[in-house]
XYZ file of C-alpha atoms in Angstrom:
676
model
C -27.152 9.363 -52.317
C -25.906 12.285 -54.670
C -22.468 12.222 -55.943
C -20.849 14.085 -58.677
C -19.732 11.862 -61.757
C -16.815 9.987 -60.337
C -14.788 6.765 -61.223
C -16.723 3.301 -60.349
C -16.378 2.545 -56.696
C -14.773 -0.732 -55.599
C -15.190 -0.806 -52.081
C -17.906 1.136 -49.595
C -16.855 1.902 -45.873
C -19.145 2.956 -43.244
C -18.347 4.472 -39.855
C -19.607 6.516 -36.953
C -16.815 9.217 -37.298
C -14.402 9.693 -40.498
C -11.291 11.633 -39.843
C -9.788 12.843 -42.986
C -5.781 13.896 -42.391
C -3.996 12.105 -39.997
C -1.680 15.169 -39.049
C -1.237 17.152 -35.752
C -5.170 17.688 -34.794
C -6.533 14.584 -37.241
C -4.581 11.728 -35.270
C -5.716 13.068 -32.213
C -9.276 13.668 -33.229
C -9.606 10.258 -34.307
C -8.109 8.881 -30.995
C -10.478 11.086 -28.981
C -13.541 10.043 -31.274
C -12.553 6.365 -30.665
C -12.000 6.612 -26.643
C -15.582 8.288 -26.621
C -16.891 5.190 -28.059
C -16.975 5.936 -31.767
C -16.252 3.492 -34.658
C -13.593 5.709 -36.317
C -12.067 5.474 -39.840
C -8.897 7.704 -40.557
C -8.023 8.410 -43.728
C -4.682 9.870 -44.864
C -3.588 11.223 -48.251
C 0.038 10.418 -47.244
C 1.977 7.397 -45.476
C 2.546 9.067 -42.189
C 0.621 9.665 -39.128
C 1.193 12.937 -37.041
C 1.621 15.788 -39.661
C 4.374 18.370 -39.249
C 5.678 16.812 -36.300
C 6.086 13.636 -37.688
C 6.836 14.426 -41.483
C 8.034 17.915 -41.928
C 10.900 17.980 -39.307
C 8.762 20.625 -37.078
C 9.246 18.251 -34.089
C 9.657 20.902 -31.115
C 7.322 22.897 -29.420
C 7.245 26.767 -29.275
C 4.193 27.447 -27.913
C 0.815 25.828 -26.753
C -0.872 24.265 -23.658
C -0.096 20.861 -22.058
C -3.594 19.911 -21.572
C -6.057 16.995 -22.488
C -4.433 14.084 -23.946
C -1.183 15.875 -25.118
C 0.834 14.671 -21.829
C 0.267 11.368 -22.185
C 0.960 11.013 -26.348
C 4.128 13.366 -25.854
C 5.171 10.918 -23.032
C 4.876 8.071 -25.409
C 6.585 9.824 -28.011
C 9.395 10.344 -25.877
C 9.718 6.761 -24.563
C 9.559 5.789 -28.508
C 12.383 8.221 -29.377
C 14.777 6.599 -26.635
C 13.901 3.197 -28.189
C 14.885 4.441 -31.515
C 18.025 6.758 -30.742
C 18.803 5.473 -26.835
C 18.869 9.182 -24.614
C 18.554 10.781 -27.666
C 15.239 13.057 -28.652
C 14.245 11.666 -32.018
C 11.320 13.338 -34.195
C 10.427 9.860 -35.420
C 9.144 9.119 -32.133
C 6.048 11.023 -32.608
C 5.100 9.371 -35.664
C 5.961 5.653 -34.285
C 3.838 6.439 -30.884
C 0.836 7.987 -32.820
C 0.823 4.923 -34.995
C 0.775 2.503 -32.209
C -2.198 4.257 -30.498
C -3.897 4.534 -33.613
C -3.466 0.619 -33.743
C -4.510 0.124 -30.201
C -7.752 2.150 -30.361
C -9.066 -0.211 -33.108
C -9.257 2.704 -35.641
C -9.114 1.650 -39.205
C -6.544 3.349 -41.051
C -6.812 4.060 -44.869
C -4.378 5.452 -47.120
C -6.198 7.403 -50.377
C -6.612 10.932 -51.959
C -10.429 12.215 -50.970
C -11.575 13.959 -54.612
C -15.604 14.092 -53.562
C -18.003 14.232 -50.789
C -21.508 12.386 -50.723
C -24.512 14.125 -49.506
C -27.776 13.060 -48.387
C -31.194 14.725 -50.010
C -31.012 17.689 -47.575
C -27.226 18.695 -48.819
C -25.907 16.965 -45.443
C -22.270 16.071 -45.674
C -22.657 11.996 -45.199
C -19.346 10.673 -46.916
C -16.096 10.918 -48.851
C -15.003 9.487 -51.914
C -11.268 8.717 -52.234
C -8.964 7.399 -54.792
C -6.350 4.598 -53.855
C -3.628 2.820 -55.560
C -6.613 0.090 -56.158
C -9.549 2.101 -57.550
C -11.966 4.353 -55.733
C -13.571 3.659 -52.299
C -16.355 5.409 -50.311
C -16.681 5.848 -46.808
C -20.065 7.065 -45.310
C -19.837 8.236 -41.782
C -22.350 9.913 -39.471
C -19.913 12.752 -38.666
C -16.880 13.645 -41.001
C -13.952 15.601 -39.524
C -11.704 17.489 -41.884
C -8.471 17.929 -40.836
C -6.575 17.950 -43.914
C -4.715 21.223 -42.955
C -6.282 23.195 -45.837
C -10.009 22.322 -45.147
C -10.007 20.312 -48.617
C -13.010 18.269 -47.698
C -15.191 21.548 -46.559
C -14.329 23.123 -49.827
C -15.496 20.239 -51.594
C -18.655 20.174 -49.774
C -18.956 23.715 -51.167
C -17.977 26.019 -47.677
C -16.517 29.388 -48.417
C -13.387 30.202 -47.023
C -10.788 33.342 -47.140
C -6.939 32.658 -47.945
C -4.002 34.986 -47.172
C -3.831 38.566 -46.064
C -6.393 41.063 -46.977
C -3.764 43.463 -49.269
C -2.043 41.029 -51.200
C -3.477 37.646 -50.740
C -0.151 36.135 -49.472
C 0.183 33.247 -47.092
C 2.714 32.738 -44.208
C 6.240 31.915 -45.240
C 6.684 27.965 -45.633
C 9.986 26.016 -44.722
C 11.541 22.973 -45.953
C 13.578 21.643 -43.447
C 16.271 18.973 -42.874
C 17.341 17.091 -39.576
C 20.910 17.332 -38.176
C 22.715 15.561 -35.447
C 23.877 18.131 -32.965
C 27.241 17.689 -31.162
C 25.194 17.010 -27.950
C 23.811 14.030 -30.044
C 20.107 15.255 -30.395
C 18.487 15.279 -33.608
C 17.048 18.893 -34.388
C 15.318 20.850 -37.409
C 17.548 22.869 -39.353
C 16.662 25.184 -42.052
C 14.240 27.969 -41.991
C 11.595 30.151 -43.816
C 12.218 29.358 -47.510
C 9.951 31.696 -49.164
C 6.362 31.914 -50.050
C 3.884 29.477 -51.986
C 0.448 29.727 -53.133
C -1.377 26.425 -51.311
C -3.880 26.439 -53.982
C -1.895 25.945 -56.718
C 0.043 22.493 -57.363
C 2.614 23.697 -59.871
C 3.329 26.708 -57.338
C 3.759 23.898 -54.541
C 6.069 21.937 -56.625
C 8.101 25.376 -57.579
C 8.391 25.759 -53.812
C 10.003 22.212 -53.154
C 12.414 22.952 -55.879
C 13.418 26.734 -54.709
C 13.829 25.350 -50.918
C 15.881 22.493 -51.823
C 17.985 24.871 -54.274
C 18.387 27.385 -51.534
C 19.269 24.948 -48.812
C 21.893 23.100 -51.126
C 23.510 26.677 -51.814
C 24.025 27.097 -48.202
C 25.370 23.855 -47.593
C 27.843 24.319 -50.531
C 29.356 27.531 -48.642
C 29.130 25.822 -45.324
C 29.142 22.020 -45.487
C 27.171 20.258 -42.516
C 28.603 16.663 -41.453
C 25.736 16.162 -38.895
C 23.047 16.655 -41.603
C 20.568 13.801 -42.051
C 17.654 13.462 -45.010
C 15.867 16.654 -45.827
C 12.338 16.284 -44.543
C 9.731 14.763 -47.111
C 6.863 17.384 -46.468
C 6.787 21.044 -47.280
C 6.128 22.775 -44.016
C 3.204 24.895 -44.578
C 1.824 27.562 -42.002
C -0.962 28.717 -43.366
C -3.577 28.169 -46.018
C -7.532 28.364 -46.233
C -9.598 29.390 -43.472
C -13.095 28.069 -43.688
C -15.740 30.582 -42.925
C -17.373 29.487 -40.127
C -20.362 30.260 -37.410
C -17.716 32.462 -35.852
C -14.798 33.815 -36.945
C -11.803 34.464 -34.479
C -10.081 37.832 -34.914
C -6.990 39.577 -33.957
C -8.863 41.936 -31.810
C -10.467 38.598 -29.871
C -6.822 37.406 -29.533
C -5.351 40.666 -28.218
C -8.425 41.250 -26.070
C -8.138 38.131 -24.247
C -11.722 37.103 -25.646
C -13.874 34.544 -23.944
C -16.794 33.057 -25.359
C -19.997 30.779 -23.891
C -19.102 27.981 -26.340
C -15.379 27.840 -25.858
C -13.683 24.141 -26.422
C -10.008 24.979 -26.184
C -7.475 28.319 -25.550
C -4.597 29.693 -27.835
C -2.128 31.753 -27.259
C 1.123 33.127 -28.775
C 2.902 36.248 -29.138
C 2.283 38.123 -32.518
C 4.035 36.014 -35.101
C 3.176 36.123 -39.006
C 6.581 35.129 -39.849
C 6.810 38.385 -41.860
C 8.977 41.393 -42.221
C 6.989 43.274 -44.376
C 4.849 44.593 -41.896
C 2.935 47.001 -44.231
C 1.448 44.256 -46.143
C 0.164 42.791 -42.857
C -3.418 43.961 -41.373
C -3.995 47.449 -39.911
C -4.105 46.357 -36.715
C -0.876 44.688 -36.905
C 0.385 48.073 -37.502
C -0.853 49.541 -34.321
C 0.115 46.718 -31.951
C 3.560 45.748 -33.552
C 4.609 48.720 -35.314
C 3.303 51.725 -33.397
C 3.320 49.946 -29.861
C 6.253 47.763 -30.370
C 4.254 44.891 -28.690
C 5.497 41.947 -31.040
C 6.734 39.776 -28.309
C 3.688 40.291 -25.608
C 1.944 36.970 -25.172
C -1.730 37.216 -26.111
C -4.344 34.571 -25.709
C -7.995 33.713 -26.020
C -10.500 31.170 -26.053
C -11.609 29.241 -29.355
C -15.198 29.098 -29.554
C -16.909 25.594 -31.093
C -18.287 28.000 -33.873
C -14.995 28.204 -35.527
C -15.261 24.615 -36.060
C -18.349 24.405 -37.849
C -18.360 25.658 -41.645
C -21.085 28.649 -41.982
C -23.283 26.905 -44.797
C -22.145 23.175 -44.651
C -23.921 20.761 -42.548
C -22.583 17.132 -41.147
C -18.956 18.044 -40.364
C -16.457 19.915 -38.399
C -13.060 21.479 -39.387
C -10.329 20.578 -36.879
C -6.809 21.892 -38.175
C -5.003 25.513 -38.788
C -7.904 26.037 -41.128
C -10.641 26.435 -38.583
C -12.445 30.080 -39.178
C -10.169 32.810 -38.111
C -8.764 35.712 -39.842
C -5.060 35.265 -41.352
C -3.697 37.848 -38.688
C -4.505 35.634 -35.618
C -3.723 32.497 -37.284
C -0.122 32.307 -35.323
C -1.833 31.580 -32.118
C -3.839 28.421 -33.338
C -1.379 26.512 -35.379
C 0.983 25.484 -32.729
C 1.299 21.562 -32.371
C 0.214 21.298 -29.235
C -3.085 23.976 -29.582
C -3.774 21.919 -32.729
C -4.092 18.845 -30.623
C -6.260 20.160 -28.186
C -8.416 21.299 -30.896
C -8.680 17.802 -32.431
C -9.578 16.452 -29.185
C -12.546 18.731 -29.016
C -13.474 17.853 -32.365
C -13.180 14.186 -31.910
C -15.225 14.211 -28.684
C -17.982 16.452 -30.295
C -18.089 14.181 -33.449
C -18.491 11.114 -31.127
C -21.282 12.518 -29.332
C -22.906 13.900 -32.518
C -22.666 10.409 -33.957
C -24.105 8.699 -30.573
C -27.304 10.992 -30.542
C -27.379 10.994 -34.392
C -27.282 15.120 -34.917
C -25.364 17.176 -36.684
C -22.434 19.318 -35.085
C -24.229 22.504 -35.399
C -27.006 20.911 -33.086
C -24.945 19.525 -30.377
C -25.636 20.976 -27.036
C -22.002 22.738 -26.196
C -22.708 22.601 -22.479
C -22.783 18.628 -22.910
C -19.660 19.065 -25.248
C -17.927 21.237 -22.076
C -18.638 18.507 -19.770
C -17.158 15.779 -21.557
C -14.125 17.786 -22.083
C -13.333 18.698 -18.715
C -13.938 15.184 -17.689
C -11.105 14.262 -19.998
C -8.680 17.325 -18.617
C -8.951 19.316 -21.661
C -8.783 23.231 -20.049
C -10.681 26.310 -21.927
C -11.065 28.128 -18.595
C -9.027 31.281 -19.508
C -8.231 31.638 -15.761
C -6.334 28.665 -15.599
C -4.200 30.149 -18.395
C -1.231 31.074 -16.323
C -1.103 27.801 -14.977
C -0.427 26.146 -18.307
C 1.780 28.362 -20.088
C 4.514 26.638 -21.914
C 7.174 28.506 -23.904
C 10.177 27.508 -26.224
C 11.241 24.119 -25.697
C 9.913 22.424 -22.949
C 10.122 24.793 -20.110
C 7.414 25.884 -18.136
C 7.127 29.668 -17.636
C 6.885 30.563 -13.890
C 3.371 32.103 -12.917
C 1.729 33.054 -10.190
C -1.942 32.368 -9.349
C -4.590 35.507 -10.772
C -5.807 37.551 -8.178
C -9.765 37.315 -6.874
C -9.761 41.049 -6.363
C -9.738 42.450 -9.678
C -12.514 42.152 -12.146
C -11.574 41.047 -15.850
C -7.969 40.414 -14.866
C -6.068 38.807 -17.300
C -4.081 35.695 -16.298
C -1.249 36.509 -18.615
C -0.158 39.170 -16.383
C 0.987 36.619 -13.887
C 4.192 35.183 -15.814
C 7.090 35.696 -13.751
C 9.849 35.315 -15.956
C 12.674 37.120 -17.486
C 12.487 35.330 -20.939
C 9.024 37.301 -22.009
C 8.167 40.632 -21.643
C 5.131 41.175 -18.926
C 1.649 41.126 -20.197
C -0.953 43.657 -21.522
C -2.800 43.337 -18.082
C -0.451 45.247 -15.857
C -2.882 48.192 -15.405
C -5.737 46.124 -14.446
C -4.296 45.412 -10.855
C -3.823 49.048 -10.382
C -4.007 51.343 -13.517
C -0.901 53.863 -13.281
C -0.843 57.162 -14.562
C -1.005 56.066 -18.570
C -0.178 59.652 -19.433
C 3.001 59.772 -17.427
C 4.259 56.620 -19.532
C 4.613 58.413 -22.690
C 8.194 58.955 -23.529
C 9.050 56.345 -21.339
C 10.136 52.120 -22.185
C 6.571 51.626 -21.232
C 4.958 53.894 -23.983
C 3.912 51.150 -26.221
C 1.794 49.942 -23.676
C 0.570 53.280 -22.592
C -0.527 53.768 -26.440
C -2.416 50.453 -26.839
C -4.412 51.591 -23.727
C -5.293 54.786 -24.997
C -5.769 53.339 -28.595
C -8.309 51.096 -26.960
C -9.930 54.111 -25.236
C -10.610 56.545 -27.755
C -11.538 60.135 -26.472
C -10.437 59.344 -22.961
C -7.347 61.267 -22.857
C -7.780 63.616 -25.920
C -7.521 67.319 -23.868
C -4.646 66.173 -21.663
C -3.047 65.001 -24.746
C -3.175 68.121 -26.924
C -1.505 70.161 -23.731
C 1.308 67.563 -23.828
C 2.335 68.360 -27.203
C 3.917 71.626 -25.577
C 5.938 69.555 -23.476
C 9.366 70.339 -23.016
C 10.658 66.753 -23.363
C 10.883 65.687 -26.908
C 9.868 61.966 -26.334
C 6.863 63.029 -24.264
C 5.623 65.455 -27.153
C 6.306 62.900 -29.589
C 4.531 60.019 -27.578
C 1.691 62.542 -27.133
C 1.407 62.813 -31.033
C 1.331 59.089 -31.557
C -1.461 59.024 -29.306
C -3.669 61.557 -30.975
C -2.576 59.955 -34.330
C -4.266 56.874 -33.202
C -7.457 58.429 -32.655
C -6.767 60.518 -35.924
C -6.753 64.118 -33.973
C -5.392 66.518 -36.504
C -3.056 68.350 -33.922
C -0.982 65.184 -34.151
C 0.419 65.305 -37.701
C 2.997 67.957 -37.558
C 5.113 66.017 -34.933
C 4.202 62.799 -36.289
C 5.663 64.078 -39.719
C 8.667 65.559 -38.330
C 9.684 62.088 -36.833
C 9.554 60.820 -39.906
C 11.930 63.279 -41.477
C 14.325 63.488 -38.509
C 14.661 59.344 -39.167
C 14.285 59.100 -35.325
C 16.139 56.181 -34.751
C 15.352 55.044 -30.821
C 13.243 52.099 -30.112
C 11.011 50.942 -27.786
C 12.330 47.607 -25.591
C 11.425 44.162 -26.560
C 11.672 41.822 -29.148
C 11.407 43.071 -33.131
C 10.454 46.506 -32.343
C 10.774 49.210 -34.652
C 12.476 52.441 -35.130
C 10.180 55.015 -34.134
C 10.183 57.008 -37.225
C 8.931 53.586 -38.695
C 6.117 53.650 -36.231
C 5.333 57.053 -37.431
C 4.999 55.901 -40.952
C 2.554 53.023 -39.752
C 0.414 55.869 -38.141
C 0.241 57.768 -41.270
C -0.395 54.743 -43.584
C -3.131 53.970 -40.881
C -5.141 57.186 -40.815
C -3.949 58.702 -44.045
C -4.179 62.683 -43.172
C -3.590 64.619 -46.600
C -1.299 66.775 -44.702
C 1.509 63.959 -45.110
C 1.651 63.322 -48.834
C 4.769 65.356 -49.390
C 6.541 63.694 -46.789
C 5.749 60.229 -47.920
C 6.643 60.906 -51.501
C 10.097 61.599 -49.724
C 10.027 58.194 -48.296
C 8.481 56.584 -51.548
C 11.713 57.738 -53.026
C 14.155 56.396 -50.170
C 16.041 54.059 -52.989
C 17.298 57.025 -55.203
C 19.324 58.435 -52.125
C 22.903 58.037 -51.678
C 22.601 56.856 -48.307
C 20.267 53.930 -49.578
C 22.888 53.257 -52.458
C 25.741 52.635 -50.108
C 23.814 50.519 -47.825
C 22.759 48.744 -50.642
C 26.344 47.949 -51.718
C 27.357 46.961 -48.608
C 24.366 44.620 -48.203
C 25.298 43.054 -51.427
C 29.025 42.600 -50.364
C 27.845 40.825 -47.377
C 25.468 38.836 -48.768
C 28.153 37.355 -50.504
C 29.627 36.728 -47.909
C 26.847 35.106 -46.331
C 26.761 37.719 -43.654
C 23.633 40.134 -42.666
C 24.170 43.602 -42.563
C 23.370 45.059 -39.054
C 24.539 48.681 -39.352
C 21.733 51.349 -39.680
C 20.454 53.466 -42.258
C 20.308 55.442 -38.937
C 20.050 53.362 -36.057
C 18.463 50.248 -36.219
C 17.426 46.952 -34.137
C 20.019 44.061 -34.603
C 17.064 41.827 -36.306
C 16.970 43.309 -39.606
C 18.991 45.374 -41.958
C 18.649 48.886 -43.002
C 17.929 47.934 -46.662
C 14.890 45.626 -45.640
C 13.891 48.614 -43.389
C 14.152 51.081 -46.046
C 12.064 48.830 -48.319
C 9.403 48.327 -45.519
C 9.204 52.022 -45.334
C 8.440 52.649 -48.797
C 5.721 49.730 -48.568
C 4.222 51.914 -45.933
C 4.256 54.575 -48.411
C 2.634 52.660 -51.045
C -0.284 51.789 -48.741
C -0.883 55.377 -47.603
C -0.747 56.574 -51.664
C -3.763 53.858 -52.357
C -5.844 55.724 -49.744
C -4.999 59.531 -50.892
C -4.530 59.113 -54.354
C -7.830 60.498 -55.620
C -7.206 63.780 -53.210
C -3.784 64.624 -54.399
C -3.024 67.930 -56.294
C -2.051 67.730 -59.857
C 1.343 68.271 -58.962
C 1.579 65.847 -56.527
C 0.218 63.338 -58.987
C 3.203 64.134 -61.441
C 5.428 63.835 -58.781
C 4.288 60.591 -57.622
C 4.180 59.030 -61.274
C 8.042 60.051 -61.177
C 8.831 58.249 -58.108
C 7.052 54.999 -58.779
C 8.546 54.838 -62.144
C 11.912 55.277 -60.576
C 10.859 52.662 -57.891
C 9.792 50.244 -60.475
C 13.094 50.598 -62.630
C 15.317 50.481 -59.675
C 13.852 47.401 -57.917
C 15.425 47.858 -54.330
C 12.998 44.935 -53.176
C 15.737 42.184 -54.671
C 17.798 42.536 -51.292
C 14.908 42.145 -48.765
C 15.519 39.639 -46.108
C 12.658 37.314 -45.156
C 11.801 36.050 -41.532
C 15.073 33.648 -41.500
C 17.093 36.645 -42.805
C 17.912 34.948 -46.211
C 17.666 37.055 -49.148
C 13.837 36.730 -50.834
C 13.202 39.539 -53.205
C 9.905 41.684 -52.464
C 10.376 43.387 -55.935
C 7.210 41.818 -57.284
C 5.377 43.404 -54.112
C 6.820 47.214 -54.343
C 6.460 46.784 -58.253
C 2.874 45.564 -58.481
C 1.855 47.692 -55.921
C 3.653 50.701 -57.668
C 2.006 49.758 -60.903
C -1.375 49.557 -59.460
C -1.183 53.261 -58.594
C 0.517 54.136 -61.620
C -2.400 52.552 -63.765
C -4.881 54.533 -61.484
C -2.809 57.314 -62.943
C -3.225 56.211 -66.434
C 0.433 55.889 -66.730
C 1.192 53.446 -69.573
C 4.112 51.903 -66.999
C 1.496 50.547 -64.668
C -0.432 48.341 -67.019
C 2.634 47.260 -68.629
C 4.056 46.115 -65.343
C 1.163 44.247 -64.195
C 0.984 42.506 -67.530
C 4.740 41.325 -66.846
C 3.757 40.073 -63.277
C 0.935 37.965 -64.561
C 3.207 35.703 -66.508
C 5.473 35.354 -63.432
C 6.235 31.474 -62.466
C 5.155 32.280 -58.998
C 1.482 31.767 -58.398
C 1.184 34.381 -55.563
C 2.722 36.992 -57.586
C 0.210 36.488 -60.346
C -2.563 36.572 -57.823
C -1.439 39.823 -56.525
C -0.889 41.362 -59.844
C -4.406 39.982 -61.178
C -5.878 41.876 -57.820
C -4.310 45.240 -58.790
C -5.179 44.858 -62.493
C -8.844 44.334 -61.261
C -9.269 47.342 -59.864
C -8.603 49.736 -62.354
C -10.099 47.675 -65.355
């Protein structure tokens, strides 16, 4: 065996399947592999089985599909909860139920910290070295499942990976929760998003723990909570590394309901990246959430087996939120039910590979799919509507898919007032798409036009002369999505008018913010002066007044919900204006080399004022706590200034390179690298 230099090994273990990480997916992967006849070792870095559902306090289920092993395990967890607390649902029930299941299955459970991997002469991964309280151990296995949550073993083996958003490298916000007893006697999670953290950096993880505890304690100092139980011992991370696998699942796959020949599971969610700084998300997010207002629409697709196999690493599978996908699709894969389904599929695959003595990349996926079906694991998207589960434990009512329509999306059959209708509504009988412009269904029509560029172009140009101003604006938005030059006069006027109306649905944006997203997406040069005005919002009397009111209400522990013009009740106008400035910054990164000398001078002046004024200090995060985004605004502005050879640009970047937050340093380093 080939190993790196390491401490002497005090004990050696062998098995068919080694699962590293006993979390949400890993514990189920170990159980599934054992049920399929494999000798299994489960290596856990901590002391708790079950991951976030056991240690992190996130014991409720928001989305996910009840299929495969999940119903039985969940019933066992509920029964254990009643043993622990009578009729009260108890989060430790899942931990104890999984621990009992692991023991009953004859799985060898070890506690240790993996620090290296073993290879054979063909560089195939064959085992792991781990440090324990009694020295180093080696565990050799025919197949390894990496369920660490952050692809730690795959990375040790040399697998390539992605991390964070494309623009600023930021991962989803983390939570640091506590448990509390409600007046009804239930034990629930309490807390919320506490900020951001670089999961690569152990010092930043430590900082995040301290920051999250301090924030929670500050809240308790104002509002003592007599029902509060101890803080959860584990930080709740929603995102980290994503391996580069044999296939990378994308947001377009999810929004399109994509199917795959090698499907092994389903995933679905609404678009929920736990972010309000939408301008820093992907450009497809701008279209889906900001322009079309479809944040709350349920979307789903199949997960292919190839997403579990690292592209250049043999002998292992990844079964966790770190499977191969783009960060903007991660919210549909990180749900506990769906992670358990992924874990079960990986466990069965690993057992089959061990039995046949082949690597995971050589497994006949049809054989795997047959075994998964026999176990009750559903990955047929035509059955999706029968399996929907919404917030809590309530099933969404759903009808049966029609046999008369080709490519009908079963998401269309949700029949509940709790969730918006799906995006397949036109597949049964396509309505007049253009007639929907200017109506509450405009967003769905815009998405349809975006997915069919050129189909309606001549009709949309004629609609620019319509007597109805909302229809004119809708036509302009539709043309802007395909970057038609006739769109921009109306889109720019929408921004300057600050059109306040919003589309129905959750977390939709005022239409002038939607127009900003369109301008940032397509970057028409004719919008430069308008975007300079938006970038200068921090220096307007209106913004200054709302900032003053926001500071007063923040001191009282309240959220400002009055509007910069008018706003949905889920975000205050200060954060909305800051978000608008972010879209303007993204726009200028695209057009800066095309601006006139006069525009360069004006841009430098506005950017300098933005950095000095720091409006981002009053931004609210996903849980509506104030969490400064000045680092994002300042660093983005500084990158533009450095491009213009303004000394404040490099000065600001150098300052943020010394910040105590690793994710801030990462962003500053990326911006500096662009101009060096």
